[in-house]
PDB file of C-alpha atoms in Angstrom:
ATOM      1  CA  MET A 943      31.040 -32.714  -2.023  1.00  0.00           C
ATOM      2  CA  THR A 944      30.934 -29.221  -3.507  1.00  0.00           C
ATOM      3  CA  GLN A 945      30.015 -29.351  -7.177  1.00  0.00           C
ATOM      4  CA  LYS A 946      31.298 -26.962  -9.807  1.00  0.00           C
ATOM      5  CA  PRO A 947      28.698 -25.374 -12.138  1.00  0.00           C
ATOM      6  CA  GLY A 948      29.837 -27.488 -15.064  1.00  0.00           C
ATOM      7  CA  TYR A 949      29.123 -30.686 -13.153  1.00  0.00           C
ATOM      8  CA  PHE A 950      25.363 -30.441 -13.560  1.00  0.00           C
ATOM      9  CA  ALA A 951      23.813 -31.984 -16.683  1.00  0.00           C
ATOM     10  CA  GLU A 952      20.999 -29.461 -16.288  1.00  0.00           C
ATOM     11  CA  PRO A 953      22.193 -26.268 -14.543  1.00  0.00           C
ATOM     12  CA  PRO A 954      20.151 -25.312 -11.482  1.00  0.00           C
ATOM     13  CA  PHE A 955      17.669 -22.485 -11.913  1.00  0.00           C
ATOM     14  CA  VAL A 956      18.732 -19.355 -10.048  1.00  0.00           C
ATOM     15  CA  SER A 957      16.252 -16.610  -9.223  1.00  0.00           C
ATOM     16  CA  GLU A 958      17.841 -13.407  -8.000  1.00  0.00           C
ATOM     17  CA  TRP A 959      16.430 -10.158  -6.641  1.00  0.00           C
ATOM     18  CA  ARG A 960      18.446  -7.067  -5.817  1.00  0.00           C
ATOM     19  CA  ALA A 961      17.224  -4.019  -3.945  1.00  0.00           C
ATOM     20  CA  SER A 962      17.242  -1.200  -6.480  1.00  0.00           C
ATOM     21  CA  SER A 963      14.846   1.238  -8.076  1.00  0.00           C
ATOM     22  CA  ALA A 964      15.066  -0.773 -11.305  1.00  0.00           C
ATOM     23  CA  ASN A 965      13.306  -3.682  -9.590  1.00  0.00           C
ATOM     24  CA  GLU A 966      10.473  -1.561  -8.252  1.00  0.00           C
ATOM     25  CA  ASP A 967       7.055  -2.438  -9.592  1.00  0.00           C
ATOM     26  CA  ALA A 968       4.092  -0.077  -9.614  1.00  0.00           C
ATOM     27  CA  LEU A 969       2.588  -1.250  -6.326  1.00  0.00           C
ATOM     28  CA  SER A 970       5.946  -1.085  -4.510  1.00  0.00           C
ATOM     29  CA  GLU A 971       6.518   2.436  -5.799  1.00  0.00           C
ATOM     30  CA  ILE A 972       3.058   3.498  -4.667  1.00  0.00           C
ATOM     31  CA  LEU A 973       3.550   2.059  -1.180  1.00  0.00           C
ATOM     32  CA  HIS A 974       6.885   3.863  -0.903  1.00  0.00           C
ATOM     33  CA  THR A 975       5.245   7.095  -2.040  1.00  0.00           C
ATOM     34  CA  VAL A 976       2.474   6.653   0.512  1.00  0.00           C
ATOM     35  CA  GLN A 977       5.235   6.268   3.165  1.00  0.00           C
ATOM     36  CA  LEU A 978       3.325   3.531   4.949  1.00  0.00           C
ATOM     37  CA  GLN A 979       4.952   2.623   8.267  1.00  0.00           C
ATOM     38  CA  SER A 980       3.902   0.401  11.134  1.00  0.00           C
ATOM     39  CA  GLN A 981       3.486   2.282  14.396  1.00  0.00           C
ATOM     40  CA  SER A 982       2.465  -0.148  17.129  1.00  0.00           C
ATOM     41  CA  VAL A 983       1.022  -3.599  17.839  1.00  0.00           C
ATOM     42  CA  THR A 984      -0.832  -4.444  21.038  1.00  0.00           C
ATOM     43  CA  ARG A 985      -2.299  -7.727  22.226  1.00  0.00           C
ATOM     44  CA  TYR A 986      -5.745  -7.497  23.832  1.00  0.00           C
ATOM     45  CA  THR A 987      -8.034  -9.806  25.752  1.00  0.00           C
ATOM     46  CA  SER A 988     -11.414  -8.887  27.190  1.00  0.00           C
ATOM     47  CA  ARG A 989     -14.257 -10.496  29.058  1.00  0.00           C
ATOM     48  CA  THR A 990     -17.581 -10.519  27.259  1.00  0.00           C
ATOM     49  CA  PRO A 991     -19.742  -8.656  26.619  1.00  0.00           C
ATOM     50  CA  PHE A 992     -17.826  -5.661  25.278  1.00  0.00           C
ATOM     51  CA  ASP A 993     -18.207  -2.877  22.748  1.00  0.00           C
ATOM     52  CA  ILE A 994     -14.910  -1.109  22.076  1.00  0.00           C
ATOM     53  CA  ALA A 995     -14.981   2.070  19.984  1.00  0.00           C
ATOM     54  CA  MET A 996     -12.100   2.619  17.566  1.00  0.00           C
ATOM     55  CA  PRO A 997     -12.134   6.336  16.688  1.00  0.00           C
ATOM     56  CA  ALA A 998     -11.683   7.537  13.129  1.00  0.00           C
ATOM     57  CA  GLY A 999      -8.372   8.959  12.013  1.00  0.00           C
ATOM     58  CA  THR A1000      -6.075   5.990  12.652  1.00  0.00           C
ATOM     59  CA  ARG A1001      -5.260   3.279  10.109  1.00  0.00           C
ATOM     60  CA  ARG A1002      -5.560  -0.074  11.877  1.00  0.00           C
ATOM     61  CA  PHE A1003      -5.604  -3.811  11.478  1.00  0.00           C
ATOM     62  CA  HIS A1004      -7.123  -6.392  13.825  1.00  0.00           C
ATOM     63  CA  PHE A1005      -5.799  -9.954  13.875  1.00  0.00           C
ATOM     64  CA  VAL A1006      -8.031 -12.385  15.780  1.00  0.00           C
ATOM     65  CA  GLU A1007      -6.174 -14.819  18.006  1.00  0.00           C
ATOM     66  CA  GLN A1008      -9.363 -16.273  19.524  1.00  0.00           C
ATOM     67  CA  GLY A1009     -12.920 -15.296  18.668  1.00  0.00           C
ATOM     68  CA  PRO A1010     -15.671 -14.779  18.152  1.00  0.00           C
ATOM     69  CA  ILE A1011     -15.469 -10.985  17.608  1.00  0.00           C
ATOM     70  CA  ARG A1012     -17.641  -8.753  15.464  1.00  0.00           C
ATOM     71  CA  ILE A1013     -16.692  -5.542  13.715  1.00  0.00           C
ATOM     72  CA  GLN A1014     -19.371  -2.921  13.179  1.00  0.00           C
ATOM     73  CA  GLY A1015     -19.346   0.506  11.578  1.00  0.00           C
ATOM     74  CA  PRO A1016     -20.606   2.630   8.681  1.00  0.00           C
ATOM     75  CA  GLY A1017     -19.948   0.891   5.391  1.00  0.00           C
ATOM     76  CA  ILE A1018     -18.929  -2.380   7.062  1.00  0.00           C
ATOM     77  CA  SER A1019     -20.966  -5.436   6.123  1.00  0.00           C
ATOM     78  CA  ALA A1020     -19.504  -8.162   8.348  1.00  0.00           C
ATOM     79  CA  ALA A1021     -22.372 -10.621   8.628  1.00  0.00           C
ATOM     80  CA  ASP A1022     -20.337 -13.370  10.278  1.00  0.00           C
ATOM     81  CA  ALA A1023     -18.276 -13.287  13.453  1.00  0.00           C
ATOM     82  CA  LEU A1024     -14.494 -13.135  13.145  1.00  0.00           C
ATOM     83  CA  ASN A1025     -12.704 -16.215  14.442  1.00  0.00           C
ATOM     84  CA  ALA A1026      -9.148 -17.358  15.050  1.00  0.00           C
ATOM     85  CA  GLY A1027      -6.801 -16.360  12.233  1.00  0.00           C
ATOM     86  CA  ASP A1028      -9.158 -13.842  10.596  1.00  0.00           C
ATOM     87  CA  LEU A1029      -7.708 -10.453   9.694  1.00  0.00           C
ATOM     88  CA  VAL A1030      -9.352  -7.048   9.269  1.00  0.00           C
ATOM     89  CA  LEU A1031      -7.562  -4.117   7.620  1.00  0.00           C
ATOM     90  CA  CYS A1032      -9.029  -0.618   8.068  1.00  0.00           C
ATOM     91  CA  ALA A1033      -6.597   1.223   5.797  1.00  0.00           C
ATOM     92  CA  ARG A1034      -8.794   4.302   5.364  1.00  0.00           C
ATOM     93  CA  GLY A1035      -8.838   5.026   9.081  1.00  0.00           C
ATOM     94  CA  ASP A1036     -12.633   4.896   9.396  1.00  0.00           C
ATOM     95  CA  GLY A1037     -14.134   4.648  12.869  1.00  0.00           C
ATOM     96  CA  HIS A1038     -15.623   1.298  13.930  1.00  0.00           C
ATOM     97  CA  HIS A1039     -16.483  -0.915  16.913  1.00  0.00           C
ATOM     98  CA  LEU A1040     -15.196  -4.301  18.057  1.00  0.00           C
ATOM     99  CA  GLN A1041     -17.928  -6.245  19.837  1.00  0.00           C
ATOM    100  CA  ALA A1042     -18.606  -9.560  21.541  1.00  0.00           C
ATOM    101  CA  GLY A1043     -21.828 -10.921  23.016  1.00  0.00           C
ATOM    102  CA  ALA A1044     -22.935 -12.137  26.430  1.00  0.00           C
ATOM    103  CA  PRO A1045     -20.704 -14.588  28.389  1.00  0.00           C
ATOM    104  CA  ASP A1046     -23.179 -17.463  28.025  1.00  0.00           C
ATOM    105  CA  ALA A1047     -23.210 -17.041  24.231  1.00  0.00           C
ATOM    106  CA  ASP A1048     -19.679 -18.454  23.898  1.00  0.00           C
ATOM    107  CA  PRO A1049     -17.358 -19.619  26.711  1.00  0.00           C
ATOM    108  CA  ARG A1050     -14.186 -18.521  24.918  1.00  0.00           C
ATOM    109  CA  THR A1051     -12.459 -15.282  25.953  1.00  0.00           C
ATOM    110  CA  PRO A1052     -11.724 -13.186  22.843  1.00  0.00           C
ATOM    111  CA  ARG A1053      -8.095 -12.283  22.192  1.00  0.00           C
ATOM    112  CA  TRP A1054      -6.703 -10.245  19.327  1.00  0.00           C
ATOM    113  CA  LEU A1055      -3.855  -8.079  18.081  1.00  0.00           C
ATOM    114  CA  THR A1056      -4.451  -4.490  16.992  1.00  0.00           C
ATOM    115  CA  GLY A1057      -1.804  -2.689  14.987  1.00  0.00           C
ATOM    116  CA  THR A1058      -1.630   0.877  13.722  1.00  0.00           C
ATOM    117  CA  PHE A1059      -0.042   2.391  10.622  1.00  0.00           C
ATOM    118  CA  THR A1060       1.060   5.889   9.705  1.00  0.00           C
ATOM    119  CA  ALA A1061       1.195   7.260   6.163  1.00  0.00           C
ATOM    120  CA  ASN A1062       1.515  10.425   4.137  1.00  0.00           C
ATOM    121  CA  ASP A1063      -2.165  11.285   4.505  1.00  0.00           C
ATOM    122  CA  ALA A1064      -2.237  13.687   1.561  1.00  0.00           C
ATOM    123  CA  ILE A1065      -1.385  10.776  -0.751  1.00  0.00           C
ATOM    124  CA  ALA A1066      -2.812   7.832   1.189  1.00  0.00           C
ATOM    125  CA  ASP A1067      -6.288   9.328   1.584  1.00  0.00           C
ATOM    126  CA  SER A1068      -6.837   9.392  -2.167  1.00  0.00           C
ATOM    127  CA  GLY A1069      -5.033   6.133  -2.861  1.00  0.00           C
ATOM    128  CA  PHE A1070      -6.758   4.055  -0.192  1.00  0.00           C
ATOM    129  CA  SER A1071     -10.170   5.567  -0.911  1.00  0.00           C
ATOM    130  CA  VAL A1072     -10.855   2.672  -3.309  1.00  0.00           C
ATOM    131  CA  LEU A1073     -10.583   0.169  -0.455  1.00  0.00           C
ATOM    132  CA  PRO A1074     -13.605  -0.804   1.645  1.00  0.00           C
ATOM    133  CA  SER A1075     -13.931   0.652   5.141  1.00  0.00           C
ATOM    134  CA  ALA A1076     -12.918  -2.736   6.557  1.00  0.00           C
ATOM    135  CA  LEU A1077     -11.197  -5.301   4.355  1.00  0.00           C
ATOM    136  CA  ILE A1078     -11.751  -8.732   5.905  1.00  0.00           C
ATOM    137  CA  VAL A1079      -9.610 -11.757   5.046  1.00  0.00           C
ATOM    138  CA  SER A1080     -10.797 -15.081   6.435  1.00  0.00           C
ATOM    139  CA  ALA A1081      -8.323 -17.766   7.456  1.00  0.00           C
ATOM    140  CA  GLN A1082     -10.654 -20.516   6.271  1.00  0.00           C
ATOM    141  CA  PRO A1083     -10.476 -20.477   2.432  1.00  0.00           C
ATOM    142  CA  HIS A1084      -7.662 -22.360   0.745  1.00  0.00           C
ATOM    143  CA  GLY A1085      -4.769 -20.124  -0.256  1.00  0.00           C
ATOM    144  CA  GLN A1086      -4.485 -18.147   2.969  1.00  0.00           C
ATOM    145  CA  GLU A1087      -1.706 -20.239   4.499  1.00  0.00           C
ATOM    146  CA  TRP A1088       0.289 -17.053   5.132  1.00  0.00           C
ATOM    147  CA  LEU A1089      -2.262 -15.890   7.726  1.00  0.00           C
ATOM    148  CA  PRO A1090      -1.643 -18.379  10.578  1.00  0.00           C
ATOM    149  CA  VAL A1091       2.118 -18.260  10.001  1.00  0.00           C
ATOM    150  CA  THR A1092       2.163 -14.455  10.242  1.00  0.00           C
ATOM    151  CA  LEU A1093      -0.072 -14.465  13.318  1.00  0.00           C
ATOM    152  CA  GLU A1094       2.198 -16.955  15.063  1.00  0.00           C
ATOM    153  CA  LEU A1095       5.303 -14.897  14.269  1.00  0.00           C
ATOM    154  CA  LEU A1096       3.648 -11.667  15.410  1.00  0.00           C
ATOM    155  CA  LEU A1097       2.556 -13.257  18.693  1.00  0.00           C
ATOM    156  CA  VAL A1098       6.096 -14.424  19.403  1.00  0.00           C
ATOM    157  CA  GLU A1099       7.570 -10.957  18.799  1.00  0.00           C
ATOM    158  CA  VAL A1100       4.834  -9.141  20.758  1.00  0.00           C
ATOM    159  CA  THR A1101       4.655 -11.467  23.780  1.00  0.00           C
ATOM    160  CA  SER A1102       8.379 -12.317  24.019  1.00  0.00           C
ATOM    161  CA  PRO A1103      10.330  -9.366  22.583  1.00  0.00           C
ATOM    162  CA  SER A1104      13.993  -9.935  21.854  1.00  0.00           C
ATOM    163  CA  PRO A1105      16.714  -8.014  19.986  1.00  0.00           C
ATOM    164  CA  GLY A1106      15.400  -7.025  16.570  1.00  0.00           C
ATOM    165  CA  SER A1107      11.714  -7.446  17.482  1.00  0.00           C
ATOM    166  CA  SER A1108      10.823  -3.914  16.424  1.00  0.00           C
ATOM    167  CA  VAL A1109      12.222  -4.459  12.927  1.00  0.00           C
ATOM    168  CA  MET A1110      10.694  -7.932  12.699  1.00  0.00           C
ATOM    169  CA  ILE A1111       7.233  -6.614  13.600  1.00  0.00           C
ATOM    170  CA  SER A1112       7.545  -3.788  11.090  1.00  0.00           C
ATOM    171  CA  ARG A1113       8.446  -6.218   8.303  1.00  0.00           C
ATOM    172  CA  LEU A1114       5.633  -8.588   9.227  1.00  0.00           C
ATOM    173  CA  LEU A1115       3.111  -5.752   9.093  1.00  0.00           C
ATOM    174  CA  ASP A1116       4.418  -4.761   5.665  1.00  0.00           C
ATOM    175  CA  LEU A1117       3.874  -8.346   4.510  1.00  0.00           C
ATOM    176  CA  LEU A1118       0.359  -8.372   5.970  1.00  0.00           C
ATOM    177  CA  PHE A1119      -0.562  -5.178   4.170  1.00  0.00           C
ATOM    178  CA  ILE A1120       0.656  -6.416   0.788  1.00  0.00           C
ATOM    179  CA  HIS A1121      -1.004  -9.826   1.189  1.00  0.00           C
ATOM    180  CA  VAL A1122      -4.314  -8.172   2.020  1.00  0.00           C
ATOM    181  CA  LEU A1123      -4.058  -5.878  -1.022  1.00  0.00           C
ATOM    182  CA  ARG A1124      -3.384  -8.909  -3.219  1.00  0.00           C
ATOM    183  CA  GLU A1125      -6.435 -10.650  -1.786  1.00  0.00           C
ATOM    184  CA  TRP A1126      -8.530  -7.547  -2.409  1.00  0.00           C
ATOM    185  CA  SER A1127      -7.276  -7.427  -5.998  1.00  0.00           C
ATOM    186  CA  ARG A1128      -8.114 -11.111  -6.480  1.00  0.00           C
ATOM    187  CA  ARG A1129     -11.721 -10.311  -5.668  1.00  0.00           C
ATOM    188  CA  ARG A1130     -11.757  -8.089  -8.796  1.00  0.00           C
ATOM    189  CA  PRO A1131     -12.597  -4.649  -7.409  1.00  0.00           C
ATOM    190  CA  THR A1132     -14.535  -2.392  -9.762  1.00  0.00           C
ATOM    191  CA  SER A1133     -13.585   0.977  -8.257  1.00  0.00           C
ATOM    192  CA  THR A1134     -11.194   3.284 -10.105  1.00  0.00           C
ATOM    193  CA  GLY A1135      -7.915   4.560  -8.696  1.00  0.00           C
ATOM    194  CA  TRP A1136      -4.166   4.102  -8.972  1.00  0.00           C
ATOM    195  CA  LEU A1137      -4.165   1.352  -6.356  1.00  0.00           C
ATOM    196  CA  THR A1138      -6.660  -0.644  -8.437  1.00  0.00           C
ATOM    197  CA  ALA A1139      -4.564  -0.089 -11.549  1.00  0.00           C
ATOM    198  CA  ALA A1140      -1.307  -1.060  -9.831  1.00  0.00           C
ATOM    199  CA  MET A1141      -2.821  -4.420  -8.904  1.00  0.00           C
ATOM    200  CA  ASP A1142      -4.011  -5.047 -12.463  1.00  0.00           C
ATOM    201  CA  PRO A1143      -1.572  -7.422 -14.256  1.00  0.00           C
ATOM    202  CA  ALA A1144      -1.899  -5.722 -17.655  1.00  0.00           C
ATOM    203  CA  LEU A1145      -1.750  -2.077 -16.577  1.00  0.00           C
ATOM    204  CA  SER A1146       0.829  -2.669 -13.857  1.00  0.00           C
ATOM    205  CA  VAL A1147       3.644  -3.070 -16.424  1.00  0.00           C
ATOM    206  CA  VAL A1148       2.779   0.306 -17.932  1.00  0.00           C
ATOM    207  CA  LEU A1149       2.658   2.060 -14.572  1.00  0.00           C
ATOM    208  CA  THR A1150       5.943   0.450 -13.584  1.00  0.00           C
ATOM    209  CA  ALA A1151       7.604   1.774 -16.751  1.00  0.00           C
ATOM    210  CA  ILE A1152       6.238   5.255 -16.104  1.00  0.00           C
ATOM    211  CA  HIS A1153       7.310   5.307 -12.459  1.00  0.00           C
ATOM    212  CA  ARG A1154      10.809   4.070 -13.263  1.00  0.00           C
ATOM    213  CA  ASP A1155      11.414   6.909 -15.724  1.00  0.00           C
ATOM    214  CA  LEU A1156       9.071   9.847 -15.248  1.00  0.00           C
ATOM    215  CA  GLY A1157      11.370  12.053 -17.299  1.00  0.00           C
ATOM    216  CA  HIS A1158      10.982   9.936 -20.429  1.00  0.00           C
ATOM    217  CA  PRO A1159       9.016  11.611 -23.267  1.00  0.00           C
ATOM    218  CA  TRP A1160       6.144   9.153 -23.025  1.00  0.00           C
ATOM    219  CA  SER A1161       3.438   9.006 -25.664  1.00  0.00           C
ATOM    220  CA  VAL A1162       0.327   6.864 -25.831  1.00  0.00           C
ATOM    221  CA  ALA A1163       1.946   4.887 -28.648  1.00  0.00           C
ATOM    222  CA  LYS A1164       5.048   4.136 -26.548  1.00  0.00           C
ATOM    223  CA  LEU A1165       2.956   3.096 -23.571  1.00  0.00           C
ATOM    224  CA  ALA A1166       0.809   0.852 -25.764  1.00  0.00           C
ATOM    225  CA  SER A1167       3.940  -0.885 -27.035  1.00  0.00           C
ATOM    226  CA  VAL A1168       5.037  -1.532 -23.431  1.00  0.00           C
ATOM    227  CA  ALA A1169       1.691  -3.185 -22.715  1.00  0.00           C
ATOM    228  CA  ASP A1170       1.626  -4.884 -26.130  1.00  0.00           C
ATOM    229  CA  VAL A1171      -1.870  -3.586 -26.811  1.00  0.00           C
ATOM    230  CA  SER A1172      -3.381  -1.045 -29.183  1.00  0.00           C
ATOM    231  CA  ARG A1173      -3.515   2.634 -28.265  1.00  0.00           C
ATOM    232  CA  THR A1174      -7.293   2.428 -28.095  1.00  0.00           C
ATOM    233  CA  ALA A1175      -7.203  -0.554 -25.733  1.00  0.00           C
ATOM    234  CA  LEU A1176      -4.664   1.194 -23.493  1.00  0.00           C
ATOM    235  CA  ALA A1177      -6.723   4.392 -23.336  1.00  0.00           C
ATOM    236  CA  GLN A1178      -9.852   2.422 -22.484  1.00  0.00           C
ATOM    237  CA  ARG A1179      -8.058   0.502 -19.723  1.00  0.00           C
ATOM    238  CA  PHE A1180      -6.697   3.714 -18.211  1.00  0.00           C
ATOM    239  CA  ALA A1181     -10.159   5.269 -18.278  1.00  0.00           C
ATOM    240  CA  ARG A1182     -11.736   2.224 -16.635  1.00  0.00           C
ATOM    241  CA  LEU A1183      -9.144   1.601 -13.920  1.00  0.00           C
ATOM    242  CA  LEU A1184      -7.697   5.066 -13.321  1.00  0.00           C
ATOM    243  CA  GLY A1185     -10.501   7.332 -14.443  1.00  0.00           C
ATOM    244  CA  GLU A1186      -8.186   9.515 -16.534  1.00  0.00           C
ATOM    245  CA  PRO A1187      -6.215   9.398 -19.822  1.00  0.00           C
ATOM    246  CA  PRO A1188      -2.611   8.096 -19.812  1.00  0.00           C
ATOM    247  CA  LEU A1189      -0.951  11.488 -20.410  1.00  0.00           C
ATOM    248  CA  THR A1190      -3.016  13.142 -17.682  1.00  0.00           C
ATOM    249  CA  TYR A1191      -1.894  10.443 -15.261  1.00  0.00           C
ATOM    250  CA  ILE A1192       1.746  11.039 -16.239  1.00  0.00           C
ATOM    251  CA  ALA A1193       1.404  14.802 -15.782  1.00  0.00           C
ATOM    252  CA  ASN A1194      -0.067  14.332 -12.315  1.00  0.00           C
ATOM    253  CA  ARG A1195       2.639  11.862 -11.317  1.00  0.00           C
ATOM    254  CA  ARG A1196       5.367  14.230 -12.522  1.00  0.00           C
ATOM    255  CA  LEU A1197       3.998  17.113 -10.478  1.00  0.00           C
ATOM    256  CA  GLY A1198       3.529  14.887  -7.443  1.00  0.00           C
ATOM    257  CA  ARG A1199       7.121  13.703  -7.706  1.00  0.00           C
ATOM    258  CA  ALA A1200       8.320  17.285  -8.182  1.00  0.00           C
ATOM    259  CA  ALA A1201       6.484  18.373  -5.020  1.00  0.00           C
ATOM    260  CA  ASP A1202       8.140  15.537  -3.096  1.00  0.00           C
ATOM    261  CA  LEU A1203      11.585  16.589  -4.346  1.00  0.00           C
ATOM    262  CA  LEU A1204      10.941  20.240  -3.529  1.00  0.00           C
ATOM    263  CA  ARG A1205       9.955  19.262   0.005  1.00  0.00           C
ATOM    264  CA  THR A1206      12.737  16.754   0.706  1.00  0.00           C
ATOM    265  CA  SER A1207      15.755  18.016  -1.263  1.00  0.00           C
ATOM    266  CA  SER A1208      17.670  21.216  -1.919  1.00  0.00           C
ATOM    267  CA  ALA A1209      17.993  20.588  -5.661  1.00  0.00           C
ATOM    268  CA  PRO A1210      17.449  23.658  -7.871  1.00  0.00           C
ATOM    269  CA  VAL A1211      13.988  24.051  -9.356  1.00  0.00           C
ATOM    270  CA  GLY A1212      15.395  23.747 -12.883  1.00  0.00           C
ATOM    271  CA  ALA A1213      17.067  20.430 -12.061  1.00  0.00           C
ATOM    272  CA  ILE A1214      13.847  19.078 -10.570  1.00  0.00           C
ATOM    273  CA  ALA A1215      11.893  20.212 -13.627  1.00  0.00           C
ATOM    274  CA  ASN A1216      14.308  18.342 -15.888  1.00  0.00           C
ATOM    275  CA  GLU A1217      14.240  15.210 -13.724  1.00  0.00           C
ATOM    276  CA  VAL A1218      10.470  14.878 -13.931  1.00  0.00           C
ATOM    277  CA  GLY A1219      10.310  15.454 -17.669  1.00  0.00           C
ATOM    278  CA  TYR A1220       9.829  19.192 -18.317  1.00  0.00           C
ATOM    279  CA  SER A1221      11.896  20.727 -21.105  1.00  0.00           C
ATOM    280  CA  SER A1222      11.902  24.181 -19.509  1.00  0.00           C
ATOM    281  CA  GLU A1223      11.666  25.587 -16.009  1.00  0.00           C
ATOM    282  CA  ALA A1224       9.023  28.078 -17.166  1.00  0.00           C
ATOM    283  CA  ALA A1225       6.703  25.336 -18.429  1.00  0.00           C
ATOM    284  CA  PHE A1226       7.219  23.406 -15.208  1.00  0.00           C
ATOM    285  CA  SER A1227       6.459  26.474 -13.060  1.00  0.00           C
ATOM    286  CA  ARG A1228       3.212  27.139 -14.940  1.00  0.00           C
ATOM    287  CA  ALA A1229       2.052  23.531 -14.560  1.00  0.00           C
ATOM    288  CA  PHE A1230       3.071  23.419 -10.900  1.00  0.00           C
ATOM    289  CA  ARG A1231       1.197  26.632 -10.113  1.00  0.00           C
ATOM    290  CA  ARG A1232      -1.968  25.318 -11.782  1.00  0.00           C
ATOM    291  CA  ARG A1233      -1.788  22.172  -9.640  1.00  0.00           C
ATOM    292  CA  PHE A1234      -0.644  23.557  -6.254  1.00  0.00           C
ATOM    293  CA  GLY A1235      -1.669  27.224  -6.408  1.00  0.00           C
ATOM    294  CA  GLN A1236       1.897  28.543  -5.984  1.00  0.00           C
ATOM    295  CA  PRO A1237       5.103  28.637  -8.062  1.00  0.00           C
ATOM    296  CA  PRO A1238       7.641  25.955  -7.082  1.00  0.00           C
ATOM    297  CA  ARG A1239      10.014  28.213  -5.114  1.00  0.00           C
ATOM    298  CA  GLU A1240       7.207  29.865  -3.168  1.00  0.00           C
ATOM    299  CA  TRP A1241       5.600  26.489  -2.483  1.00  0.00           C
ATOM    300  CA  ARG A1242       8.941  25.100  -1.228  1.00  0.00           C
ATOM    301  CA  ASN A1243       9.411  28.025   1.159  1.00  0.00           C
ATOM    302  CA  THR A1244       5.860  27.800   2.464  1.00  0.00           C
ATOM    303  CA  THR A1245       6.166  24.067   3.036  1.00  0.00           C
ATOM    304  CA  ALA A1246       9.490  24.488   4.856  1.00  0.00           C
ATOM    305  CA  ILE A1247       7.984  27.121   7.186  1.00  0.00           C
ATOM    306  CA  GLU A1248       4.959  24.940   7.960  1.00  0.00           C
ATOM    307  CA  SER A1249       7.178  21.914   8.676  1.00  0.00           C
ATOM    308  CA  ALA A1250       9.335  23.957  11.070  1.00  0.00           C
ATOM    309  CA  ARG A1251       6.361  24.943  13.242  1.00  0.00           C
TER     310      ARG A1251
END
């Protein structure tokens, strides 16, 4: 029997999410800005021994279906072999090797999935620089129940493609990336950068407010009230997690957003200046030239010519 809302002694809790810019948190905004997109996923199997070189310049993940497999490379400290369900994310695009030992060392034939990502390198290179060369997530510890489920779903879509598989794989890779970043954040990274800050519970609310309304006349006092901390505490947190003062961060974000609008829209320079928080086009042009080496109009024309080549 269908019940009317008034029937319930205690109304059911309803949690709703709608796709809109108002719902976008700092990490989501950053990932959109980075323009991260899945490119391909391939299933591999290989007889042992093997040593497969993965050249630098491509952002990859490796998902082990059956191990053991080792990953080796500069800056990678993987002491233990990777086994079934383990995941490795190489978001920086560093070169590395996948290896397995002699046949008599282990009778199992290694199998794994390798996926590649594309991104806006100009933004991603600086943002992902805080991540390790290879971020390894083991399937063994409690709390990683999402790993085997995602692997199983990926295997189905890769080995038995059906209508919608391309979109399904893309969404699954997005989920993988975010889960791995959350795991990395849980390990309490000490490096500075906007990715570190976006994963910080306290500073994330401030960054989200800034990103939702770059044109707002933000002050340190207003930002401190958003975080419900003192101005001194906010400044110290920015310095520790972002390596720069709050207003410097805002200025850089405004100019970055302006550059994106100049490249992707035909809006007048004055309108873009106003949207990102500048009171005059002249002030915006001076700041833009200091950052990018050219006035906005000249930079837009140069970028359009380079893109057309």
